Every structure is written in structure tokens, then in C-alpha cells.
JSON list of C-alpha atoms in Angstrom, two decimals:
[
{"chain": "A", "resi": 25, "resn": "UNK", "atom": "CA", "xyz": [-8.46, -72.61, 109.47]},
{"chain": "A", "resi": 26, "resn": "UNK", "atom": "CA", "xyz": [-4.78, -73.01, 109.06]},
{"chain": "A", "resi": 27, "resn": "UNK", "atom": "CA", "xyz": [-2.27, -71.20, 111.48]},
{"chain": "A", "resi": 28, "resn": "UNK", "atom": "CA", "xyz": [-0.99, -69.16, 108.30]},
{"chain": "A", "resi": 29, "resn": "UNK", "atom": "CA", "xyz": [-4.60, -67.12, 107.89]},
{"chain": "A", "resi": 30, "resn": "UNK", "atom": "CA", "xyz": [-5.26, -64.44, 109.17]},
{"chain": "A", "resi": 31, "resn": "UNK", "atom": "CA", "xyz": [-8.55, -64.18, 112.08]},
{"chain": "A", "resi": 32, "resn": "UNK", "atom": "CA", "xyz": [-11.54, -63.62, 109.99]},
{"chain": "A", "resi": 33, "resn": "UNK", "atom": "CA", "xyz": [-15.09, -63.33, 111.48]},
{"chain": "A", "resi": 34, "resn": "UNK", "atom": "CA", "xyz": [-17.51, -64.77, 109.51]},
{"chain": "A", "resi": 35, "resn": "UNK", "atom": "CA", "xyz": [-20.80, -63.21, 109.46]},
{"chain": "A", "resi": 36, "resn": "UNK", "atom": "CA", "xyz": [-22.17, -64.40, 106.40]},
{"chain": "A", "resi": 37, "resn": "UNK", "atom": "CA", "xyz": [-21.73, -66.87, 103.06]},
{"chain": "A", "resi": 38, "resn": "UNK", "atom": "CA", "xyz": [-19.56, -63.93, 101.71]},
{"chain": "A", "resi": 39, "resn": "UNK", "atom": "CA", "xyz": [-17.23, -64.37, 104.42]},
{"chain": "A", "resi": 40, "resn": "UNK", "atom": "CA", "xyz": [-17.15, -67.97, 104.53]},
{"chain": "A", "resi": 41, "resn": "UNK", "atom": "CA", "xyz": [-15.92, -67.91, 100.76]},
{"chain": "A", "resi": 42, "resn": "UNK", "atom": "CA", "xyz": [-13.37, -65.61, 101.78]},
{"chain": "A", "resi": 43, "resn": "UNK", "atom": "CA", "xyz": [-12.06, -67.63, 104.92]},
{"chain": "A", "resi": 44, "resn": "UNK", "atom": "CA", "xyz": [-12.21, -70.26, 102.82]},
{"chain": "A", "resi": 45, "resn": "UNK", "atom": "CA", "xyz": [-9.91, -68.32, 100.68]},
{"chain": "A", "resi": 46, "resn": "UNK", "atom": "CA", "xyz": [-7.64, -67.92, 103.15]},
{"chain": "A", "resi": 47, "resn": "UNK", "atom": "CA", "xyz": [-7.51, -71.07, 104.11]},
{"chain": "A", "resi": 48, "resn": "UNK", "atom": "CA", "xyz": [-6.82, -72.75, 101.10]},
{"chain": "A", "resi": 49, "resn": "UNK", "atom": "CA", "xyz": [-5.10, -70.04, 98.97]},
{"chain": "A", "resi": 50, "resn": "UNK", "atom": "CA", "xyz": [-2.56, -72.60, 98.58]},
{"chain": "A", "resi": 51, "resn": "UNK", "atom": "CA", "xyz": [-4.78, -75.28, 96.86]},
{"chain": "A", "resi": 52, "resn": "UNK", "atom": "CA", "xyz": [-6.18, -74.67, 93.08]},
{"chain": "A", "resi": 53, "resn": "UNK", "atom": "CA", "xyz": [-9.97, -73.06, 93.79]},
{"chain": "A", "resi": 54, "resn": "UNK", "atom": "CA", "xyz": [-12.23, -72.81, 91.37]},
{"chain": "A", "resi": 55, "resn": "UNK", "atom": "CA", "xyz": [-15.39, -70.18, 91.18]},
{"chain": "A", "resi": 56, "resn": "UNK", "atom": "CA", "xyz": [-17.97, -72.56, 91.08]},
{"chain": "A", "resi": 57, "resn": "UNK", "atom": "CA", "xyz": [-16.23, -74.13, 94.45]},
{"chain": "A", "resi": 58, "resn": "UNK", "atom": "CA", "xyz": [-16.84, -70.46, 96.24]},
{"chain": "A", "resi": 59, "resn": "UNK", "atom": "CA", "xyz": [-20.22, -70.01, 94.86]},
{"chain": "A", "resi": 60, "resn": "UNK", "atom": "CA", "xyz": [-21.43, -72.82, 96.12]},
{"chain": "A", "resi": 61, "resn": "UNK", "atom": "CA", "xyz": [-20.23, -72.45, 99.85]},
{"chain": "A", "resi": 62, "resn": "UNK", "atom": "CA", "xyz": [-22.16, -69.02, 99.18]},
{"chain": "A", "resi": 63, "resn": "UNK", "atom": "CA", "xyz": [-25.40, -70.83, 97.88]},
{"chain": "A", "resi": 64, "resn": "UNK", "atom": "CA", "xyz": [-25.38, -68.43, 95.31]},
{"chain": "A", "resi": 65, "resn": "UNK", "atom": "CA", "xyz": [-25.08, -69.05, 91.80]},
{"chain": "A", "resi": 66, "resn": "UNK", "atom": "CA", "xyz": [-21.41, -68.15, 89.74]},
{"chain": "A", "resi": 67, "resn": "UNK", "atom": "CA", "xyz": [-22.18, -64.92, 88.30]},
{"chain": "A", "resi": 68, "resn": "UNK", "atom": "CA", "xyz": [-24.33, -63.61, 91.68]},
{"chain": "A", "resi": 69, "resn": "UNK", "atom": "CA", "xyz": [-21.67, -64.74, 93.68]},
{"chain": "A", "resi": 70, "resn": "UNK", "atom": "CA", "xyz": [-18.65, -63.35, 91.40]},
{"chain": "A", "resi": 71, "resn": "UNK", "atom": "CA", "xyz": [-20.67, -59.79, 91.29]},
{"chain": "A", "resi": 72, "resn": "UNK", "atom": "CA", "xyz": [-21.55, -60.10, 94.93]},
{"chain": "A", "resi": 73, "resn": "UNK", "atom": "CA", "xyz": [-17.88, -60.42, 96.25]},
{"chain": "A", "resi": 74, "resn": "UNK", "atom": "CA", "xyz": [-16.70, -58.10, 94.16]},
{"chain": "A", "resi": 75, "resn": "UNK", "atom": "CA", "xyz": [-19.27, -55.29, 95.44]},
{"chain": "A", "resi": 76, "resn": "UNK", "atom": "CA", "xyz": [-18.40, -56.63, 99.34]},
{"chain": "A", "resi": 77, "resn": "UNK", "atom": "CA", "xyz": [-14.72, -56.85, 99.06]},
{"chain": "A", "resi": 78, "resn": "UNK", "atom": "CA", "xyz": [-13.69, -54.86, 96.31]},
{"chain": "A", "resi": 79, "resn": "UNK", "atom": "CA", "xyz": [-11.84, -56.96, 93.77]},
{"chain": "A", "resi": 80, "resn": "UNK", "atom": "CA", "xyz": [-12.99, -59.96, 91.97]},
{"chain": "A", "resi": 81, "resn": "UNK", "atom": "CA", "xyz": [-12.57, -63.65, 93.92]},
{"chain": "A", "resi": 82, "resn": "UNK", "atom": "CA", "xyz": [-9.47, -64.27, 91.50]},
{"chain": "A", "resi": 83, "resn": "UNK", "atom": "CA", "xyz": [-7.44, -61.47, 92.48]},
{"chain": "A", "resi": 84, "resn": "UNK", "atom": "CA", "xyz": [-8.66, -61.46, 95.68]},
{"chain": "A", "resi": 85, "resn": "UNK", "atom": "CA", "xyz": [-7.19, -64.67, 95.98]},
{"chain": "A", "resi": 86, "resn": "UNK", "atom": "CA", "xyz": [-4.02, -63.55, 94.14]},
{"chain": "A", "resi": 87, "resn": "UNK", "atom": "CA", "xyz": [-3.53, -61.03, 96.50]},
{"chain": "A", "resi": 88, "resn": "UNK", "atom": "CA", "xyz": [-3.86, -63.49, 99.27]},
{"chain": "A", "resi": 89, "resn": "UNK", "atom": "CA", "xyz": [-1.07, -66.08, 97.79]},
{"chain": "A", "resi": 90, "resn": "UNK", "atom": "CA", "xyz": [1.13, -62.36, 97.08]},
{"chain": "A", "resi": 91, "resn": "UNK", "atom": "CA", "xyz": [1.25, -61.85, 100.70]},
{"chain": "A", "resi": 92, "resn": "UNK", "atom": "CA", "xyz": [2.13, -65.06, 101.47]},
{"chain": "A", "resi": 93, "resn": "UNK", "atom": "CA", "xyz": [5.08, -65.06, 99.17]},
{"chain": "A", "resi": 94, "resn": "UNK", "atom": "CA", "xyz": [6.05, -61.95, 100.65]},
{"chain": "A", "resi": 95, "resn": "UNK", "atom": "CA", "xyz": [6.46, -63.70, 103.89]},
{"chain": "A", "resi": 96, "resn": "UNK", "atom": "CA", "xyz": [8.24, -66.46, 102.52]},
{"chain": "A", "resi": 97, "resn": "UNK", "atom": "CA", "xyz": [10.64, -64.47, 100.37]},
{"chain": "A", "resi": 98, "resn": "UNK", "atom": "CA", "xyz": [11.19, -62.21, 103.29]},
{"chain": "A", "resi": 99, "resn": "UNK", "atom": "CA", "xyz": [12.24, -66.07, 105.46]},
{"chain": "A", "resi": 100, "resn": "UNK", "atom": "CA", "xyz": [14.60, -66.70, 102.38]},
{"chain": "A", "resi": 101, "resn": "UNK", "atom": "CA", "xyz": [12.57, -69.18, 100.53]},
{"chain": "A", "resi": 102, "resn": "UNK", "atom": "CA", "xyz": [13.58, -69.83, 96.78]},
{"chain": "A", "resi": 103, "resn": "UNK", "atom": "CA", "xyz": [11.34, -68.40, 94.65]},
{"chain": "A", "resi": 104, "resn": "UNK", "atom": "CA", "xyz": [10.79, -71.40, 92.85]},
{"chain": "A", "resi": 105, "resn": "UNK", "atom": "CA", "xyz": [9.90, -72.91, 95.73]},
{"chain": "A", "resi": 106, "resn": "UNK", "atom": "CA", "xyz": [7.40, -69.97, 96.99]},
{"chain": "A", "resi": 107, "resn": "UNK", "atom": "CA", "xyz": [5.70, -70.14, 93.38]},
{"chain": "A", "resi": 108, "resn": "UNK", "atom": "CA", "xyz": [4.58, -73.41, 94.29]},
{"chain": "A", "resi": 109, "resn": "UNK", "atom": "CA", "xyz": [3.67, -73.32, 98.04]},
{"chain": "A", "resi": 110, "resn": "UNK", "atom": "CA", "xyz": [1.07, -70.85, 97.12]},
{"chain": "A", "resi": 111, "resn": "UNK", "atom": "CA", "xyz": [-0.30, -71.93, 94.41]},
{"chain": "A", "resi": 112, "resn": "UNK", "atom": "CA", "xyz": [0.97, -70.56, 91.16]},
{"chain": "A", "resi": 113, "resn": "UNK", "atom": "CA", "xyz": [1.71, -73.26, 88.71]},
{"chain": "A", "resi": 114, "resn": "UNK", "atom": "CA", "xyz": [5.22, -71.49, 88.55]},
{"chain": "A", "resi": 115, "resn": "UNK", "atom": "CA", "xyz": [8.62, -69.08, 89.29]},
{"chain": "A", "resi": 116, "resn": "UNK", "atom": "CA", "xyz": [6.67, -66.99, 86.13]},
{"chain": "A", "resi": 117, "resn": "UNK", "atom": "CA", "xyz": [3.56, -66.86, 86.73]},
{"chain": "A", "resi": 118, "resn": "UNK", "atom": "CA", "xyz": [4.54, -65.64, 90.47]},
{"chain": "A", "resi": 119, "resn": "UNK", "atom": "CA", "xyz": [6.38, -63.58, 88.81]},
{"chain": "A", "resi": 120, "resn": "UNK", "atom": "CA", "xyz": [3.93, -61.72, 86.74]},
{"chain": "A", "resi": 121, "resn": "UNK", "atom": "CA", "xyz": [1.36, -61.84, 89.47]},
{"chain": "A", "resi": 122, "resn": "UNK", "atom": "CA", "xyz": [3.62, -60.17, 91.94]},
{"chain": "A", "resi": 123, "resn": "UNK", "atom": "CA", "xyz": [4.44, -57.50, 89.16]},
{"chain": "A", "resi": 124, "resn": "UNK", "atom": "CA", "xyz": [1.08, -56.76, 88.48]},
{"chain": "A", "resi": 125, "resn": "UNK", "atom": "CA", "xyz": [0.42, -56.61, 92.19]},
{"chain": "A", "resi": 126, "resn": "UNK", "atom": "CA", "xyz": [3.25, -54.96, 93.84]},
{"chain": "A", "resi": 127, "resn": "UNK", "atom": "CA", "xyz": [4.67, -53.20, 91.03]},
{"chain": "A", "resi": 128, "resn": "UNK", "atom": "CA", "xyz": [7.94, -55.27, 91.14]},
{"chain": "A", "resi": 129, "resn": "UNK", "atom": "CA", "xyz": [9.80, -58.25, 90.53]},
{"chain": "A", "resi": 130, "resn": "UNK", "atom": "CA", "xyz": [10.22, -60.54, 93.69]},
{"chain": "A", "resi": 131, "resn": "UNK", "atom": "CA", "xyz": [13.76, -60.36, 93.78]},
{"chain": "A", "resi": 132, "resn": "UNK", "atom": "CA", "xyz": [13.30, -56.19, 93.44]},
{"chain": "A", "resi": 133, "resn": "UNK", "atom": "CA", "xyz": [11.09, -56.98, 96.36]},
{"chain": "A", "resi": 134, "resn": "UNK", "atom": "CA", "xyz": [13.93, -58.20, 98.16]},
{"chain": "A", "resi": 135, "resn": "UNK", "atom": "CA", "xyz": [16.23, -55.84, 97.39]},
{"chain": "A", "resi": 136, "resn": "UNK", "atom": "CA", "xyz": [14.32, -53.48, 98.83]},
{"chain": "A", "resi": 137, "resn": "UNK", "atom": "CA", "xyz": [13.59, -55.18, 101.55]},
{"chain": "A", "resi": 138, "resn": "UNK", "atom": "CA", "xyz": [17.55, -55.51, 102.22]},
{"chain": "A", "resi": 139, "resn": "UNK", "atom": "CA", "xyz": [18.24, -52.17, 101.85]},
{"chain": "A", "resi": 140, "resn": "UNK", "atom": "CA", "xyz": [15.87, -51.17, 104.01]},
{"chain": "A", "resi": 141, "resn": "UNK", "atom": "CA", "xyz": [16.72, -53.51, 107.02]},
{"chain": "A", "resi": 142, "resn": "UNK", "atom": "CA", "xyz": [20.45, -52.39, 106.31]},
{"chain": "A", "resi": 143, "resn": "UNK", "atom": "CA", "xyz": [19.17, -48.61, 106.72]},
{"chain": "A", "resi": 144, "resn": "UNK", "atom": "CA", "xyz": [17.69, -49.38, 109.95]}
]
């Protein structure tokens, strides 16, 4: 596992997937890929994680590259350059994912994370 993941004890195939996950959030993953470290089948393993973890693998794994840009926005990494080091195709579609996910823009993100460092 990379030093960038986070400890995860794997105690079954569900688990694996998700280290996996966090191992590779950075590299394009595909379904099938996850399933079959499960040895389950694509729809049994889709419907499984999502009971276990609560959110589907995709944005399970969107969450995972979110926090990671977090990190890297928060080190003063371009966003263009974060999109790609986590494995959106692009600035946008980091963009929208982060949205969606934390309710604002990256660079709102950042503001707020300014102001409150400057508060403190």
C-alpha cells in the first residue's frame, strides 16, 4: 500500500477492494477490476459494497481522490495539477466532483481554509 493511504485492516474480499481503492485511487479502476479481487460477480459485488460501506464503489472512490485533493490544495498544488494526480481526467471534472461532494468549489475550499488559518 502506498504511504498516502490510510491503515486499513483487511478482514475480508470487501476490504481488499477497498484497500485496493486506496491504494490506487490515483489510477483509472474499473468495476469489473474490484469485483474480481472480491470473487464476486459485478452486480453482487457493486450491491455488496454498497450495503458494507455505504456508498457505491464509484463514489466511494470519488470520495477517496476528494480527500486527497484536499490535501494537495491545502500544500498549494495547482488545481490543474491536483485534477490529474488523482485521477480525474480534468480541472472540471474535479471540479464538479468536489462540488457535489463538499458542497463547494476548490478554490471556495481554499478560501475557507485561509480564512480560517488567519482566524486562528
Amino acid at each position: 500500500m502506498s504511504s498516502r493511504a490510510p491503515r486499513l485492516h483487511a478482514c475480508g474480499p470487501l476490504d481488499d477492494a477497498r484497500a485496493f481503492i486506496h491504494a490506487h485511487f490515483d489510477e483509472p479502476l474499473r468495476l469489473a477490476q474490484l469485483a474480481e479481487l472480491s470473487a464476486l460477480s459485478v452486480s453482487r459485488f457493486a450491491t455488496a459494497f454498497r450495503e458494507r460501506f455505504g456508498l457505491s464503489p464509484y463514489r466511494y472512490l470519488c470520495g477517496v481522490r476528494i480527500e486527497a485533493a484536499q490535501r494537495l490544495l491545502l500544500a498549494g498544488v495547482p488545481g490543474s495539477v491536483v485534477a490529474t494526480e488523482v485521477g480525474f481526467f480534468d480541472q472540471s471534472h474535479l471540479a464538479r466532483h468536489f462540488k457535489r461532494t463538499c458542497g463547494m468549489t476548490p478554490s471556495a475550499f481554499l478560501q475557507r481554509a485561509e480564512a480560517a488559518a488567519l482566524q486562528s
